[in-house]
């Protein structure tokens, strides 16, 4: 059963987070979803990186970490999948990865979303 963590600035007041989770579970019903936080202040990459940096390594190798934190300049930014210490991180190339990792990732791949 794959484990997918979620961290976002979506909040929990509306349907957006449920829609994300429903989409993941529709595509991969056996996925175990784990919320790291959805109460990150909007666009706060520093707060998000602090939370993810201190949480990701507690999960088993192979865990996929989805990062849904944007900043005002990332509307047209690239999306990346990064392999780092046997974990996969997926998110926007908005600078957050450099705040999470201490070393160079094993692999970085640009992905098309949508």
C-alpha atoms as a PDB file:
ATOM      1  CA  UNK A   1       0.000   0.000   0.000  1.00  0.00           C
ATOM      2  CA  UNK A   2       1.647   3.269  -1.083  1.00  0.00           C
ATOM      3  CA  UNK A   3       1.891   6.110   1.429  1.00  0.00           C
ATOM      4  CA  UNK A   4       1.293   9.662   0.226  1.00  0.00           C
ATOM      5  CA  UNK A   5       1.756  12.637   2.530  1.00  0.00           C
ATOM      6  CA  UNK A   6       0.061  15.939   1.836  1.00  0.00           C
ATOM      7  CA  UNK A   7       1.109  19.420   2.883  1.00  0.00           C
ATOM      8  CA  UNK A   8      -0.693  22.480   1.552  1.00  0.00           C
ATOM      9  CA  UNK A   9      -1.938  25.961   2.172  1.00  0.00           C
ATOM     10  CA  UNK A  10      -5.466  24.927   1.134  1.00  0.00           C
ATOM     11  CA  UNK A  11      -6.975  25.007   4.607  1.00  0.00           C
ATOM     12  CA  UNK A  12      -9.965  22.862   5.526  1.00  0.00           C
ATOM     13  CA  UNK A  13     -12.910  25.237   5.115  1.00  0.00           C
ATOM     14  CA  UNK A  14     -13.966  24.176   1.640  1.00  0.00           C
ATOM     15  CA  UNK A  15     -13.959  21.248  -0.778  1.00  0.00           C
ATOM     16  CA  UNK A  16     -10.493  21.705  -2.346  1.00  0.00           C
ATOM     17  CA  UNK A  17      -8.627  19.323  -0.056  1.00  0.00           C
ATOM     18  CA  UNK A  18     -11.365  16.696  -0.343  1.00  0.00           C
ATOM     19  CA  UNK A  19     -11.218  16.994  -4.127  1.00  0.00           C
ATOM     20  CA  UNK A  20      -7.445  16.409  -4.104  1.00  0.00           C
ATOM     21  CA  UNK A  21      -7.803  13.374  -1.853  1.00  0.00           C
ATOM     22  CA  UNK A  22     -10.699  11.994  -3.892  1.00  0.00           C
ATOM     23  CA  UNK A  23      -8.695  12.315  -7.097  1.00  0.00           C
ATOM     24  CA  UNK A  24      -5.757  10.444  -5.572  1.00  0.00           C
ATOM     25  CA  UNK A  25      -7.956   7.682  -4.157  1.00  0.00           C
ATOM     26  CA  UNK A  26      -9.867   7.327  -7.436  1.00  0.00           C
ATOM     27  CA  UNK A  27      -6.589   6.747  -9.277  1.00  0.00           C
ATOM     28  CA  UNK A  28      -5.020   4.553  -6.557  1.00  0.00           C
ATOM     29  CA  UNK A  29      -7.639   3.231  -4.094  1.00  0.00           C
ATOM     30  CA  UNK A  30      -5.110   1.399  -1.910  1.00  0.00           C
ATOM     31  CA  UNK A  31      -3.172   4.584  -1.135  1.00  0.00           C
ATOM     32  CA  UNK A  32      -2.743   5.567   2.489  1.00  0.00           C
ATOM     33  CA  UNK A  33      -3.062   9.355   2.717  1.00  0.00           C
ATOM     34  CA  UNK A  34      -1.360  11.139   5.618  1.00  0.00           C
ATOM     35  CA  UNK A  35      -1.900  14.842   6.272  1.00  0.00           C
ATOM     36  CA  UNK A  36       1.169  16.726   7.440  1.00  0.00           C
ATOM     37  CA  UNK A  37      -0.608  20.098   7.512  1.00  0.00           C
ATOM     38  CA  UNK A  38      -3.136  22.105   5.534  1.00  0.00           C
ATOM     39  CA  UNK A  39      -3.032  25.119   7.823  1.00  0.00           C
ATOM     40  CA  UNK A  40       0.121  26.628   6.368  1.00  0.00           C
ATOM     41  CA  UNK A  41      -0.468  30.360   5.820  1.00  0.00           C
ATOM     42  CA  UNK A  42      -1.035  31.153   2.134  1.00  0.00           C
ATOM     43  CA  UNK A  43       2.208  31.293   0.155  1.00  0.00           C
ATOM     44  CA  UNK A  44       4.368  30.655   3.275  1.00  0.00           C
ATOM     45  CA  UNK A  45       7.181  28.515   1.873  1.00  0.00           C
ATOM     46  CA  UNK A  46       9.275  28.919   5.017  1.00  0.00           C
ATOM     47  CA  UNK A  47       6.565  27.525   7.322  1.00  0.00           C
ATOM     48  CA  UNK A  48       5.807  24.693   4.890  1.00  0.00           C
ATOM     49  CA  UNK A  49       9.471  23.756   4.508  1.00  0.00           C
ATOM     50  CA  UNK A  50       9.936  23.735   8.301  1.00  0.00           C
ATOM     51  CA  UNK A  51       7.007  21.334   8.747  1.00  0.00           C
ATOM     52  CA  UNK A  52       7.983  19.022   5.893  1.00  0.00           C
ATOM     53  CA  UNK A  53      11.700  19.071   6.750  1.00  0.00           C
ATOM     54  CA  UNK A  54      10.880  17.851  10.252  1.00  0.00           C
ATOM     55  CA  UNK A  55       8.311  15.243   9.216  1.00  0.00           C
ATOM     56  CA  UNK A  56       9.317  13.462   5.991  1.00  0.00           C
ATOM     57  CA  UNK A  57      12.143  11.338   7.398  1.00  0.00           C
ATOM     58  CA  UNK A  58       9.762   9.655   9.870  1.00  0.00           C
ATOM     59  CA  UNK A  59       8.037   7.890   6.965  1.00  0.00           C
ATOM     60  CA  UNK A  60       9.275   4.697   5.321  1.00  0.00           C
ATOM     61  CA  UNK A  61      11.348   4.706   2.136  1.00  0.00           C
ATOM     62  CA  UNK A  62       9.180   4.943  -0.958  1.00  0.00           C
ATOM     63  CA  UNK A  63       6.782   7.456   0.591  1.00  0.00           C
ATOM     64  CA  UNK A  64       5.513  10.102  -1.833  1.00  0.00           C
ATOM     65  CA  UNK A  65       5.298  13.630  -0.436  1.00  0.00           C
ATOM     66  CA  UNK A  66       2.923  15.983  -2.302  1.00  0.00           C
ATOM     67  CA  UNK A  67       3.620  19.656  -1.688  1.00  0.00           C
ATOM     68  CA  UNK A  68       0.775  22.048  -2.487  1.00  0.00           C
ATOM     69  CA  UNK A  69       2.297  25.355  -1.427  1.00  0.00           C
ATOM     70  CA  UNK A  70       2.428  28.122  -3.967  1.00  0.00           C
ATOM     71  CA  UNK A  71       3.825  31.597  -3.926  1.00  0.00           C
ATOM     72  CA  UNK A  72       2.646  34.589  -5.862  1.00  0.00           C
ATOM     73  CA  UNK A  73       5.239  34.027  -8.600  1.00  0.00           C
ATOM     74  CA  UNK A  74       4.683  30.338  -9.324  1.00  0.00           C
ATOM     75  CA  UNK A  75       1.631  30.414 -11.568  1.00  0.00           C
ATOM     76  CA  UNK A  76       3.787  29.361 -14.539  1.00  0.00           C
ATOM     77  CA  UNK A  77       6.530  27.577 -12.591  1.00  0.00           C
ATOM     78  CA  UNK A  78       7.766  24.100 -13.418  1.00  0.00           C
ATOM     79  CA  UNK A  79       6.567  21.076 -11.472  1.00  0.00           C
ATOM     80  CA  UNK A  80       9.183  18.637 -10.268  1.00  0.00           C
ATOM     81  CA  UNK A  81       9.402  15.074  -8.989  1.00  0.00           C
ATOM     82  CA  UNK A  82      12.498  14.636  -6.860  1.00  0.00           C
ATOM     83  CA  UNK A  83      14.063  11.468  -5.496  1.00  0.00           C
ATOM     84  CA  UNK A  84      15.818  12.189  -2.205  1.00  0.00           C
ATOM     85  CA  UNK A  85      16.974   9.531   0.242  1.00  0.00           C
ATOM     86  CA  UNK A  86      14.516   6.950  -1.147  1.00  0.00           C
ATOM     87  CA  UNK A  87      11.541   9.344  -0.857  1.00  0.00           C
ATOM     88  CA  UNK A  88       9.709  11.049  -3.711  1.00  0.00           C
ATOM     89  CA  UNK A  89       8.796  14.728  -3.426  1.00  0.00           C
ATOM     90  CA  UNK A  90       6.390  16.309  -5.906  1.00  0.00           C
ATOM     91  CA  UNK A  91       5.705  20.025  -6.047  1.00  0.00           C
ATOM     92  CA  UNK A  92       6.226  23.326  -7.771  1.00  0.00           C
ATOM     93  CA  UNK A  93       9.751  24.549  -8.433  1.00  0.00           C
ATOM     94  CA  UNK A  94       9.266  27.611  -6.223  1.00  0.00           C
ATOM     95  CA  UNK A  95      12.350  27.315  -4.008  1.00  0.00           C
ATOM     96  CA  UNK A  96      10.880  25.059  -1.325  1.00  0.00           C
ATOM     97  CA  UNK A  97      13.051  22.056  -2.177  1.00  0.00           C
ATOM     98  CA  UNK A  98      16.264  23.907  -1.343  1.00  0.00           C
ATOM     99  CA  UNK A  99      14.790  24.610   2.104  1.00  0.00           C
ATOM    100  CA  UNK A 100      13.991  20.921   2.749  1.00  0.00           C
ATOM    101  CA  UNK A 101      17.092  19.064   1.572  1.00  0.00           C
ATOM    102  CA  UNK A 102      20.590  19.144   3.076  1.00  0.00           C
ATOM    103  CA  UNK A 103      22.226  17.368   0.131  1.00  0.00           C
ATOM    104  CA  UNK A 104      21.787  17.098  -3.614  1.00  0.00           C
ATOM    105  CA  UNK A 105      18.840  14.884  -4.610  1.00  0.00           C
ATOM    106  CA  UNK A 106      19.486  11.616  -6.416  1.00  0.00           C
ATOM    107  CA  UNK A 107      17.228  12.582  -9.324  1.00  0.00           C
ATOM    108  CA  UNK A 108      15.124  15.564 -10.446  1.00  0.00           C
ATOM    109  CA  UNK A 109      12.521  15.204 -13.197  1.00  0.00           C
ATOM    110  CA  UNK A 110      10.259  17.915 -14.603  1.00  0.00           C
ATOM    111  CA  UNK A 111       6.665  16.717 -14.836  1.00  0.00           C
ATOM    112  CA  UNK A 112       3.654  18.008 -16.705  1.00  0.00           C
ATOM    113  CA  UNK A 113       0.527  18.326 -14.574  1.00  0.00           C
ATOM    114  CA  UNK A 114      -2.853  18.787 -16.150  1.00  0.00           C
END
